[in-house]
Short mmCIF file of C-alpha atoms in Angstrom, two decimals:
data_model
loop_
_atom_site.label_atom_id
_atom_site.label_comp_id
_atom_site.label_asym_id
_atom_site.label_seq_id
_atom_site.Cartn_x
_atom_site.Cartn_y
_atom_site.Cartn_z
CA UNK A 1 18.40 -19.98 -3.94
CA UNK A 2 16.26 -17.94 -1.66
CA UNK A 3 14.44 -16.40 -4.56
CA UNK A 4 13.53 -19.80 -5.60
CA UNK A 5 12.43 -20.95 -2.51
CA UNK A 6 9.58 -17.86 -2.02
CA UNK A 7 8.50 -18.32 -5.72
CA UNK A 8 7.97 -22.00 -4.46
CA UNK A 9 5.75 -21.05 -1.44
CA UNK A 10 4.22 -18.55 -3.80
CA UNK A 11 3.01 -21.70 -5.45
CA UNK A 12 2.52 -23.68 -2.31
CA UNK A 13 0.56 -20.56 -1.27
CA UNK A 14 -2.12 -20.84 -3.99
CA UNK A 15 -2.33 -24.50 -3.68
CA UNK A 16 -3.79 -24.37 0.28
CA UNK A 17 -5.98 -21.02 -0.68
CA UNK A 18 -7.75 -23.90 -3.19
CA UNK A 19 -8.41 -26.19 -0.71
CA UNK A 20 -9.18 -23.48 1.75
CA UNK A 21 -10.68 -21.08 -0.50
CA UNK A 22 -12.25 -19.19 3.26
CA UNK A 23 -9.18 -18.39 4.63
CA UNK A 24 -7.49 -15.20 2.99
CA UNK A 25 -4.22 -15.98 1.15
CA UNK A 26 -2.39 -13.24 2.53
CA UNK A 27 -2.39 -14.76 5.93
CA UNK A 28 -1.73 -17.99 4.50
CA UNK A 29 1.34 -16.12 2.29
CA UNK A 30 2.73 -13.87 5.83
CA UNK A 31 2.40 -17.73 7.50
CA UNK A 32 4.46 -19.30 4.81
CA UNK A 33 6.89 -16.10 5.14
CA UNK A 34 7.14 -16.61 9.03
CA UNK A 35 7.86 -20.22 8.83
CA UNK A 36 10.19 -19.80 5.71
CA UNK A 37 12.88 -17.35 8.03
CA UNK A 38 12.32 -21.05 10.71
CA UNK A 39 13.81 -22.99 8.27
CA UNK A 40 17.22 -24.81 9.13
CA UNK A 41 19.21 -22.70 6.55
CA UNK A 42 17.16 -19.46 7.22
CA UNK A 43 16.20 -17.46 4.61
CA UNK A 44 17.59 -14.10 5.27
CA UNK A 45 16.88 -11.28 2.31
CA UNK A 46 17.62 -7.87 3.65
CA UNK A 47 14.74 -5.05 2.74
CA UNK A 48 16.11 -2.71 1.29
CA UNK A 49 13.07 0.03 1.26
CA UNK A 50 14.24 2.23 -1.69
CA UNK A 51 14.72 -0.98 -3.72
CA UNK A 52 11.09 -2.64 -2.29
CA UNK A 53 9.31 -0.03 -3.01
CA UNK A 54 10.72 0.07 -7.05
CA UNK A 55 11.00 -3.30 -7.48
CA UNK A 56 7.63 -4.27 -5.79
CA UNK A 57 5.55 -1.62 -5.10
CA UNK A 58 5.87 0.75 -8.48
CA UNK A 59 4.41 -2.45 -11.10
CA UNK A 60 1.74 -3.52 -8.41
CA UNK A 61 0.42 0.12 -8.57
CA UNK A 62 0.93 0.61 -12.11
CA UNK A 63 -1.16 -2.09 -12.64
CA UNK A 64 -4.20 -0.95 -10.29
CA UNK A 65 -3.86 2.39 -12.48
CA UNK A 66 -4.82 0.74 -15.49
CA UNK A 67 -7.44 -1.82 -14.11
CA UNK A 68 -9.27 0.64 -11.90
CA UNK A 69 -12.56 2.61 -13.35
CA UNK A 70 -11.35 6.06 -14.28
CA UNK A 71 -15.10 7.13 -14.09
CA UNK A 72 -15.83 5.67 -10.69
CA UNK A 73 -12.80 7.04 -9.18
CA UNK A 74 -13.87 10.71 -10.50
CA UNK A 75 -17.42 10.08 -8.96
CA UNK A 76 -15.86 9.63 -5.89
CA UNK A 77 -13.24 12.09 -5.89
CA UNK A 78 -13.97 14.04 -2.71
CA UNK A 79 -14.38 11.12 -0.80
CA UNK A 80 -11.14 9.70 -1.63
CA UNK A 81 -8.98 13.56 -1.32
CA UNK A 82 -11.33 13.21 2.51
CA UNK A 83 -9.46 9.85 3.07
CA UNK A 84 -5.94 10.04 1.25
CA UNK A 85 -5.44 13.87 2.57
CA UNK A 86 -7.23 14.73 5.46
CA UNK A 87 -7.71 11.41 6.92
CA UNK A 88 -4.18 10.80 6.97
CA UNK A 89 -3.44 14.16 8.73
CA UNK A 90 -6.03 13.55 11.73
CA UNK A 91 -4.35 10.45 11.99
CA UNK A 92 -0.51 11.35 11.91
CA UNK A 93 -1.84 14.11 14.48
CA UNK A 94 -4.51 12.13 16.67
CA UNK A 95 -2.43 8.91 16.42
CA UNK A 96 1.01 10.00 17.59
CA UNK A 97 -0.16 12.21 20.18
CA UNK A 98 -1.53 8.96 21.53
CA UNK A 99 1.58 6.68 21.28
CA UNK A 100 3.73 8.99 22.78
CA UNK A 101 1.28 9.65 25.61
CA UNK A 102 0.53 5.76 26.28
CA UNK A 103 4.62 5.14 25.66
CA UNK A 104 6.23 7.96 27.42
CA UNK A 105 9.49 6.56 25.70
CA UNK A 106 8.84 7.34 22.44
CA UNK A 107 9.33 11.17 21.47
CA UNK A 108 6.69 13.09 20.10
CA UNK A 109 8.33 13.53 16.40
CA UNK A 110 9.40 9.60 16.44
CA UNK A 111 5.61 9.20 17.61
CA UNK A 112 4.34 11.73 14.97
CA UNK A 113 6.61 8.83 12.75
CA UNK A 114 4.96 6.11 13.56
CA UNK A 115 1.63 7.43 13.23
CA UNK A 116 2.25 8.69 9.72
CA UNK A 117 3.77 5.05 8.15
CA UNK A 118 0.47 3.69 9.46
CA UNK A 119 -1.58 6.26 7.91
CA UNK A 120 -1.69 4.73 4.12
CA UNK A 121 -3.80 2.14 3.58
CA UNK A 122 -2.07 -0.62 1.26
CA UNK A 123 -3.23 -1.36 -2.22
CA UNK A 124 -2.03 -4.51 -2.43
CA UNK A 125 -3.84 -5.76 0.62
CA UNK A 126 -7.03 -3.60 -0.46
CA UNK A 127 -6.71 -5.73 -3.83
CA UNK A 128 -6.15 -9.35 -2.13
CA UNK A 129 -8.87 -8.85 0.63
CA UNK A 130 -11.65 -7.34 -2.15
CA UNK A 131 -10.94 -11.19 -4.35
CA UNK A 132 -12.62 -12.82 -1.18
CA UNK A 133 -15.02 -10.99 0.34
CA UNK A 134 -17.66 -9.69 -1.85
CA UNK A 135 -17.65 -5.67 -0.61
CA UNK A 136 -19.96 -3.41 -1.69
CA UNK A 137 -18.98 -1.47 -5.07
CA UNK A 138 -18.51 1.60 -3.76
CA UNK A 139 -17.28 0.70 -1.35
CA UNK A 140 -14.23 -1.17 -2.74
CA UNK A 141 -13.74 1.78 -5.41
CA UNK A 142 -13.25 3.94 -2.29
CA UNK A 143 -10.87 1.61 -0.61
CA UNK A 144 -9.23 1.45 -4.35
CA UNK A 145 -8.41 5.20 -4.44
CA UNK A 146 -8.04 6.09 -1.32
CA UNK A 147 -5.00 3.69 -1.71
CA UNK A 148 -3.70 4.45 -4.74
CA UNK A 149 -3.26 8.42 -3.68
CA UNK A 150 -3.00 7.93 0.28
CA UNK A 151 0.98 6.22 -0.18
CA UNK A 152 2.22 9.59 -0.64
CA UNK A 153 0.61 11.73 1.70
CA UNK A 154 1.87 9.11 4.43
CA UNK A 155 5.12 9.00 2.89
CA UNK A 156 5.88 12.58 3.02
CA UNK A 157 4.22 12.92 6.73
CA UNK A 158 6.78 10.01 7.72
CA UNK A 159 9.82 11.69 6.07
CA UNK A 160 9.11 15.20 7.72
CA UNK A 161 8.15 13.67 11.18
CA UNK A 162 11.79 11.76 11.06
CA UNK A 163 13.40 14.62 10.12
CA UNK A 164 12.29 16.05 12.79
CA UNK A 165 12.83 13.43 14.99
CA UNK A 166 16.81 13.19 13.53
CA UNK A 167 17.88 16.86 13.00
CA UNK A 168 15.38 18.70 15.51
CA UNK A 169 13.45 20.88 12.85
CA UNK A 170 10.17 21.21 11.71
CA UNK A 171 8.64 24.10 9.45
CA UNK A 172 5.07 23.36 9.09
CA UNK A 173 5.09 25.65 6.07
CA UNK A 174 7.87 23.96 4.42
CA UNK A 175 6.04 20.19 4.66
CA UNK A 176 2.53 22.15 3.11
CA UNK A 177 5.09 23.46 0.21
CA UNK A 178 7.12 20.27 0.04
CA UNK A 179 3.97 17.98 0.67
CA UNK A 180 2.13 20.21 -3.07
CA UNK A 181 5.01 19.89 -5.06
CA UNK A 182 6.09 16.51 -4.47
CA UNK A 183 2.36 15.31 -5.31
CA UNK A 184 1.90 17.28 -8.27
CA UNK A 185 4.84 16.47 -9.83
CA UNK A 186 5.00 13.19 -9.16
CA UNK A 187 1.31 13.17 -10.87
CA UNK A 188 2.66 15.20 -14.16
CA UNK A 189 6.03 13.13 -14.02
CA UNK A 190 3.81 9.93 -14.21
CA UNK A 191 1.25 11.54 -16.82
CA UNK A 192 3.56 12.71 -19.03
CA UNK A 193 6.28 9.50 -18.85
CA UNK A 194 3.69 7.39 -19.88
CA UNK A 195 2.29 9.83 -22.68
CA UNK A 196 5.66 9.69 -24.68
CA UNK A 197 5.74 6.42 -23.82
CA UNK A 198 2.59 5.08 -25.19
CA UNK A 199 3.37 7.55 -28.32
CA UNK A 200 6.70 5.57 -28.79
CA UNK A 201 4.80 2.42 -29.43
CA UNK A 202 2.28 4.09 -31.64
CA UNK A 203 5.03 5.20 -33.64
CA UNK A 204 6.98 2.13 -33.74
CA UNK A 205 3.60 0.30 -34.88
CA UNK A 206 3.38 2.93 -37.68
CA UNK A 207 6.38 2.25 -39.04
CA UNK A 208 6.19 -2.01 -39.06
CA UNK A 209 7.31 -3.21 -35.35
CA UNK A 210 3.99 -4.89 -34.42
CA UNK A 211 6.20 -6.99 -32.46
CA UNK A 212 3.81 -7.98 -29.29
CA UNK A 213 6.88 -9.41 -27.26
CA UNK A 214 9.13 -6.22 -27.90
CA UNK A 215 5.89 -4.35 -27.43
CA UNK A 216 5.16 -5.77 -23.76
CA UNK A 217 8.59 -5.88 -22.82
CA UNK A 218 8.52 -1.91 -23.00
CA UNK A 219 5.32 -1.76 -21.01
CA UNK A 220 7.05 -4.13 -18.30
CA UNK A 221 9.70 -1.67 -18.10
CA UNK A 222 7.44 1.55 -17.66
CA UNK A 223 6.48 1.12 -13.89
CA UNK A 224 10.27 0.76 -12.77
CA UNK A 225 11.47 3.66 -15.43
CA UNK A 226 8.90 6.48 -14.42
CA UNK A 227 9.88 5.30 -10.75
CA UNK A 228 13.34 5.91 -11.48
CA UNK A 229 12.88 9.13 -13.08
CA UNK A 230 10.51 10.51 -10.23
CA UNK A 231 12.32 10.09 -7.23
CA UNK A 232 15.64 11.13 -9.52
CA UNK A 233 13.37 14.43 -9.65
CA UNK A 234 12.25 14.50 -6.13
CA UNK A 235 8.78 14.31 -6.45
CA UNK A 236 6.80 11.50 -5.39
CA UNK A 237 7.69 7.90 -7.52
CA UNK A 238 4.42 6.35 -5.77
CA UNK A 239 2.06 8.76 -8.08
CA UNK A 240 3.84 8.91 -11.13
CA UNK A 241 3.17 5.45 -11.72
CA UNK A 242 -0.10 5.20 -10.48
CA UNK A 243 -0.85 8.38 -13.02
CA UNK A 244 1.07 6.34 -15.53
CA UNK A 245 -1.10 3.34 -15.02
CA UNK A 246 -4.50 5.58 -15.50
CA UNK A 247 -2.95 7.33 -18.63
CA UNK A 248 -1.99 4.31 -20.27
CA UNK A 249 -5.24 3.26 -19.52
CA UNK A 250 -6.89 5.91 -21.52
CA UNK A 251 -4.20 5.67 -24.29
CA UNK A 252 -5.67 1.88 -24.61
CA UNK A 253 -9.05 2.83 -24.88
CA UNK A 254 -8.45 6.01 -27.52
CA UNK A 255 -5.97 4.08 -29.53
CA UNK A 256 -6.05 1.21 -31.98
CA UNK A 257 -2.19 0.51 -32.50
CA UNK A 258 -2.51 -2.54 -30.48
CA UNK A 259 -3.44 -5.55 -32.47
CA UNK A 260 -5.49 -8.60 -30.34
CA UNK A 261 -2.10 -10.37 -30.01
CA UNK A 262 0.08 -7.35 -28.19
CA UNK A 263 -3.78 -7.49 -26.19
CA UNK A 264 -3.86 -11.21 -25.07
CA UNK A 265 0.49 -11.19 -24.78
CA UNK A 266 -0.09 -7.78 -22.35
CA UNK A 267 -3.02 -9.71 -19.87
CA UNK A 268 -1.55 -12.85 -19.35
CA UNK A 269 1.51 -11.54 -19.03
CA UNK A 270 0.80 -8.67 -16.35
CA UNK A 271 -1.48 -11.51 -14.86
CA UNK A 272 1.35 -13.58 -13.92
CA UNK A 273 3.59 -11.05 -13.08
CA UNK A 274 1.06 -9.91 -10.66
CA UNK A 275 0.24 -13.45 -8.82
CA UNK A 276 4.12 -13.77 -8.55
CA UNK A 277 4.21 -9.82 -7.25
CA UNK A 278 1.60 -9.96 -4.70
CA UNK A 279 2.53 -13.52 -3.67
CA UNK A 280 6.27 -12.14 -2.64
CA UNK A 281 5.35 -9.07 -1.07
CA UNK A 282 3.49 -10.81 1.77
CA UNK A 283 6.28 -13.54 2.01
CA UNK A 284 8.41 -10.70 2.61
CA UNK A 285 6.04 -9.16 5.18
CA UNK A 286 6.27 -12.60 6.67
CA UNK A 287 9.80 -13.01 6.97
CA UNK A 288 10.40 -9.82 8.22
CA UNK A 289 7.62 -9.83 10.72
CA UNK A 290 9.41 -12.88 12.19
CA UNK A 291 12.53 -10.89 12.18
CA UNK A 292 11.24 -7.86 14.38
CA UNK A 293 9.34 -10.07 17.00
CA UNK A 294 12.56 -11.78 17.50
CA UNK A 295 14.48 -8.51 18.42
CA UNK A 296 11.74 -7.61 21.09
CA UNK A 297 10.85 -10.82 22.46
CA UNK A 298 14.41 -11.67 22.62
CA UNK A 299 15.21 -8.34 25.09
CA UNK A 300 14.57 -8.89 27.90
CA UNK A 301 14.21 -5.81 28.44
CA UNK A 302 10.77 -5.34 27.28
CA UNK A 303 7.16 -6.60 28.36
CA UNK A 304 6.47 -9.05 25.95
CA UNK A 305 2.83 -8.77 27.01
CA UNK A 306 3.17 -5.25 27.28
CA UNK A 307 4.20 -4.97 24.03
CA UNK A 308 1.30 -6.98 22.23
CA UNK A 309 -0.99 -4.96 24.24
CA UNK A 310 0.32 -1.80 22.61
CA UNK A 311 -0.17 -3.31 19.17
CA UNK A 312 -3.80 -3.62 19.97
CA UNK A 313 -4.75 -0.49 21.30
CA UNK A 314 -3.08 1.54 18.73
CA UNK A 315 -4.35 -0.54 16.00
CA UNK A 316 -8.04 -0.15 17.62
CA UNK A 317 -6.79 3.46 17.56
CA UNK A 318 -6.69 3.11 13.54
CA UNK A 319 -10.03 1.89 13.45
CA UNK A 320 -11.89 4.33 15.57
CA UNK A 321 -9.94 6.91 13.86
CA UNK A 322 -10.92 5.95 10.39
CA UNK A 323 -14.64 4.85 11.13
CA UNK A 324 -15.45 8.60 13.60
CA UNK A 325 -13.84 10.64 9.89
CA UNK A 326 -15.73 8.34 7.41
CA UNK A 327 -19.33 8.87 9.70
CA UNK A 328 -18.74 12.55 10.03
CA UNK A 329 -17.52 13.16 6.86
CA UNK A 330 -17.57 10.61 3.51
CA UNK A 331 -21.01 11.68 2.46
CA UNK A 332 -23.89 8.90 1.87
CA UNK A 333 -22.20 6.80 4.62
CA UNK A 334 -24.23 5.09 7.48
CA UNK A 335 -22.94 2.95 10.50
CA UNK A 336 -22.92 0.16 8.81
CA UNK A 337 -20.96 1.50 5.90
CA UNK A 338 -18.86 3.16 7.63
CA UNK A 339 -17.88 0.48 10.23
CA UNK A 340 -16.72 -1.57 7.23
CA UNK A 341 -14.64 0.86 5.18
CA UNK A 342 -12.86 1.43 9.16
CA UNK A 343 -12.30 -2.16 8.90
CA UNK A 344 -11.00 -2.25 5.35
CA UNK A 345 -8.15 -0.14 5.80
CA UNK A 346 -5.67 -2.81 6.19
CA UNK A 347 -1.64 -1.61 6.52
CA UNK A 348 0.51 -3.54 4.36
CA UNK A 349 4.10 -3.55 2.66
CA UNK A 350 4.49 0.04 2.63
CA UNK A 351 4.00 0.42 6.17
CA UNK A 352 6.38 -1.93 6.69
CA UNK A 353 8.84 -0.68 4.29
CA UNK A 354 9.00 3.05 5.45
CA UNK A 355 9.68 1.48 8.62
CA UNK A 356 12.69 -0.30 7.66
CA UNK A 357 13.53 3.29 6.66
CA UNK A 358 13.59 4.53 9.39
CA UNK A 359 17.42 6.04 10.15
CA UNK A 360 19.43 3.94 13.34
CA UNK A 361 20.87 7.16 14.48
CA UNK A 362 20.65 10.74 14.96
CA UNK A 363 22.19 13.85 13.61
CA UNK A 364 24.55 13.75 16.80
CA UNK A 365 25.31 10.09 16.45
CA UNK A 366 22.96 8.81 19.23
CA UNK A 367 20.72 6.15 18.41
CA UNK A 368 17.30 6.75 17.08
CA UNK A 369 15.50 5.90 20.55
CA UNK A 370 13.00 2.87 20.39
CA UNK A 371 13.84 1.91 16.54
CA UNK A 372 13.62 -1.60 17.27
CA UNK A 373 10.23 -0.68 19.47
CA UNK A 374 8.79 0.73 16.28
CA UNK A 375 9.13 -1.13 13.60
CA UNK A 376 8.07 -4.27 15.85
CA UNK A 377 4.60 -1.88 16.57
CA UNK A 378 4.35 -1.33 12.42
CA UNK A 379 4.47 -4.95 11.89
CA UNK A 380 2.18 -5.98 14.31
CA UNK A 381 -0.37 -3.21 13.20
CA UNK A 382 -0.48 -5.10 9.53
CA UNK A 383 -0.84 -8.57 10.82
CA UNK A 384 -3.58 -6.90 13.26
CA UNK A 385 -5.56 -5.40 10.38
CA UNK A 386 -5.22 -8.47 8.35
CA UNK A 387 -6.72 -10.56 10.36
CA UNK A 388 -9.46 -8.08 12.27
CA UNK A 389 -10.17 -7.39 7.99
CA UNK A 390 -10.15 -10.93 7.11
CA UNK A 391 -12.42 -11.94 10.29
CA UNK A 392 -15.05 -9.51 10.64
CA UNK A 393 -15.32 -8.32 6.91
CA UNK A 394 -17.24 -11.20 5.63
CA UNK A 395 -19.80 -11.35 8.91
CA UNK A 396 -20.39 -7.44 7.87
CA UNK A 397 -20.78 -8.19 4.06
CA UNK A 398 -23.22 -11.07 4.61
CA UNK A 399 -25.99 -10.55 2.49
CA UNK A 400 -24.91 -7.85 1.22
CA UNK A 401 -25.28 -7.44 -2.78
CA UNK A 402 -22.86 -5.55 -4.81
CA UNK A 403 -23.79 -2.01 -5.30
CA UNK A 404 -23.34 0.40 -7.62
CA UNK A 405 -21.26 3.18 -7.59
CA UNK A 406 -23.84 6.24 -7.59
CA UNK A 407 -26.89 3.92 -5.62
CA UNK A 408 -25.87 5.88 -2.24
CA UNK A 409 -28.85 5.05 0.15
CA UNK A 410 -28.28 6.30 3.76
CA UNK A 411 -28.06 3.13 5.61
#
C-alpha cells in the first residue's frame, strides 16, 4: 500500500510541476514526501542504505553513464578528478574541523563523518536541477562528472572517518591503499560486467533471439547485477555501474545488433523507469527528512533554533568551500562561473543514505554520540542546497546562453 501511495504522489508530483513549471519538482517531490509521513495512517518505509543505494541509486547512475557525452567528460577530465578527489578531501578536512570546533559535542572522527557524507555532490539532484534552469554547457558537464565519480571518494572518506569514530583507529596509509583499490576495481568490475554483458546479447542476436522485450529485460537487470557483484568484491558498487553505463554506451555506438525496435523498447522504457526512480528518491528524502526533525525538535534537549542555525552555517561552509577550490583551481573559471558551480553542488539521497548508515553504537557498546544530531544536520544540508540551488541558480543563469564545452572565456 505504501508503495502505491508514493507512485501516486509521483504522479501528483508531475501534475503541480505543469502548472508550476518555475518551481523545481524536487522541492515539490521532498514537500509531497514530508506531508505523505503527516498522513493519518503514516507512511513509514524504513531506509535501509545498502538496499537504497542498489535499488535506487545503481539504475539512476547507470543511466547517466550511458546518456552523458563520453567526449565532453574526457575534455574535462582534470577538472572533474580537481572536484571528485581533491575537492572532497579539503572538504572532509576543512569541513569537520569546523563542526567539531563550532559543536564541541561532536568528536573530531564523527565530525571528520559528517563532513565526508556531505562531500559528494548528488547526481540525481545535478540531473533534476539542470531540466530547469538552463546552465551553461560546461558547466553542467562538470557538475555531471564530478557527480558521477565524487559518490565514492565520499563514500570511502565516510566509512574510514566512522571507523574511526567506532573502533578508535585510523591509518592514513591504509585509507590511500583502500581508497585506490576500491576505485579501480570498482571501475574494471563495472567495465568488464558490462563488456560480457553487452557480448551476451550480441551473441544471442547472432544466433535468432532478436527478442526486444527479453533483450531490455537483461539491460534492466545490469545496474542491480554489477552492483551486486561489486560490493560482493569489495570494491566500490557506485563506479562499476557508472563504468557500466559509459561502456554500454560505447558498445551501442560500435555495434549494430540492436534492431530500431530493441532501440525505441530500451528509451521509453529506461524513460519511465527513470521519472518513477527520481520521483521516489526525493519522496523518500521527504519522508525521512520529516522523520529526523521530529527526533530533534521533539528533545527537548536541544536548541531548536540552535540547531537550524548550525544547518546554515555549515551548509554556507559547503559553498565557500566549493566556490574558494573551483576559483583557485578549475582552470578557465571566473567569479561568476565559479559562484554558480559553488551553488550547483546540491547534496542529495546519498548524503542522506550514508547517514542512515551511520552505526548506533560503538565498539564498547556506548552509543555513537550525537547520531540523532547528525543525521538531522545531513538532512537539513540537502533541503538547504535545494532550495539556495533552486533560488539563486536561475537569477545567476539569466541571460546566459548555453555554451560549449571547449568556448572557455575568462569571465
Amino acid at each position: 500500500m505504501n508503495v502505491i501511495v508514493l507512485l501516486v504522489m509521483v504522479v501528483i508530483a508531475h501534475i503541480v510541476n505543469g502548472w508550476v513549471p518555475w518551481f523545481p519538482a524536487p522541492i515539490i517531490q521532498v514537500g509531497l514526501g514530508i506531508a505523505a509521513a503527516l498522513l493519518p495512517f503514516g507512511i513509514r518505509i524504513p531506509l535501509e542504505p545498502e538496499l537504497f543505494f542498489i535499488v535506487f541509486i545503481a539504475p539512476l547512475l547507470f543511466n547517466d553513464g550511458k546518456l552523458t557525452p563520453r567526449d565532453e567528460l574526457w575534455q574535462l577530465k582534470a577538472s572533474i578528478l580537481l572536484l571528485a578527489l581533491g575537492l572532497v578531501f579539503i572538504t572532509v578536512i576543512v569541513l569537520g574541523w569546523f563542526i567539531h570546533w563550532m559543536i564541541p559535542a561532536i568528536p573530531l572522527p564523527a565530525a571528520f563523518a559528517l563532513a565526508a557524507i556531505l562531500s559528494p555532490t548528488d547526481a540525481v539532484a545535478v540531473g533534476a536541477s539542470a531540466k530547469r534552469i538552463r546552465l551553461p554547457r560546461h558547466i553542467l558537464r562538470l557538475l555531471q562528472g564530478e557527480a558521477l565519480m565524487n559518490d565514492a571518494s565520499g563514500l570511502v572518506a565516510f566509512k574510514f572517518a566512522v571507523a574511526a569514530m567506532v573502533t578508535g583507529v585510523f591509518s592514513w596509509g591504509e585509507a590511500a591503499i583502500s581508497f585506490g583499490l576500491i576505485s579501480i576495481g570498482g571501475l574494471l568490475c563495472g567495465a568488464v560486467s558490462a563488456y560480457l554483458i553487452t557480448r551476451l546479447q550480441r551473441f544471442l542476436s547472432k544466433y535468432g533471439m532478436e527478442d526486444a522485450t527479453a533483450h531490455m529485460l537483461l539491460q534492466i537487470l545490469a545496474p542491480f547485477l554489477i552492483y551486486y557483484l561489486a560490493e560482493e568484491l569489495h570494491v566500490s558498487g557506485i563506479l562499476a555501474v557508472v563504468a557500466a553505463g559509459i561502456v554500454y554506451a560505447i558498445e551501442r555506438d560500435h555495434t549494430t545488433y540492436a534492431t530500431p525496435a530493441m532501440q525505441n523498447v530500451s528509451s521509453s522504457t529506461w524513460s519511465v523507469i527513470m521519472f518513477i526512480l527520481n520521483g521516489l528518491v526525493f519522496l523518500l528524502l521527504g519522508l525521512h527528512i520529516h522523520e529526523v526533525s521530529t527526533a530533534i525538535f521533539s528533545d527537548a534537549s536541544f536548541d531548536n533554533g540552535l540547531v537550524i542555525g548550525y544547518i546554515i552555517a555549515i551548509s554556507l561552509a559547503l559553498i565557500a568551500i566549493r566556490f574558494l577550490w573551483v576559483y583557485w583551481f578549475v582552470k578557465e573559471t571566473g567569479f561568476r562561473t565559479s559562484l554558480m558551480t559553488a551553488i550547483s553542488g546540491v547534496r542529495g539521497a546519498v548524503t542522506l543514505a550514508g547517514a542512515f548508515s551511520i552505526p548506533y553504537t560503538l565498539q564498547d557498546g556506548s552509543e555513537f554520540p550525537g547520531r540523532s544530531l547528525l543525521l538531522f544536520l545531513a538532512a537539513g544540508v540537502i533541503v538547504f542546497t535545494l532550495v539556495t540551488a533552486s533560488v539563486l541558480l536561475p537569477l545567476l543563469t539569466q541571460g546566459q546562453q548555453d555554451q560549449v564545452t571547449g568556448n572557455n572565456a575568462k569571465e
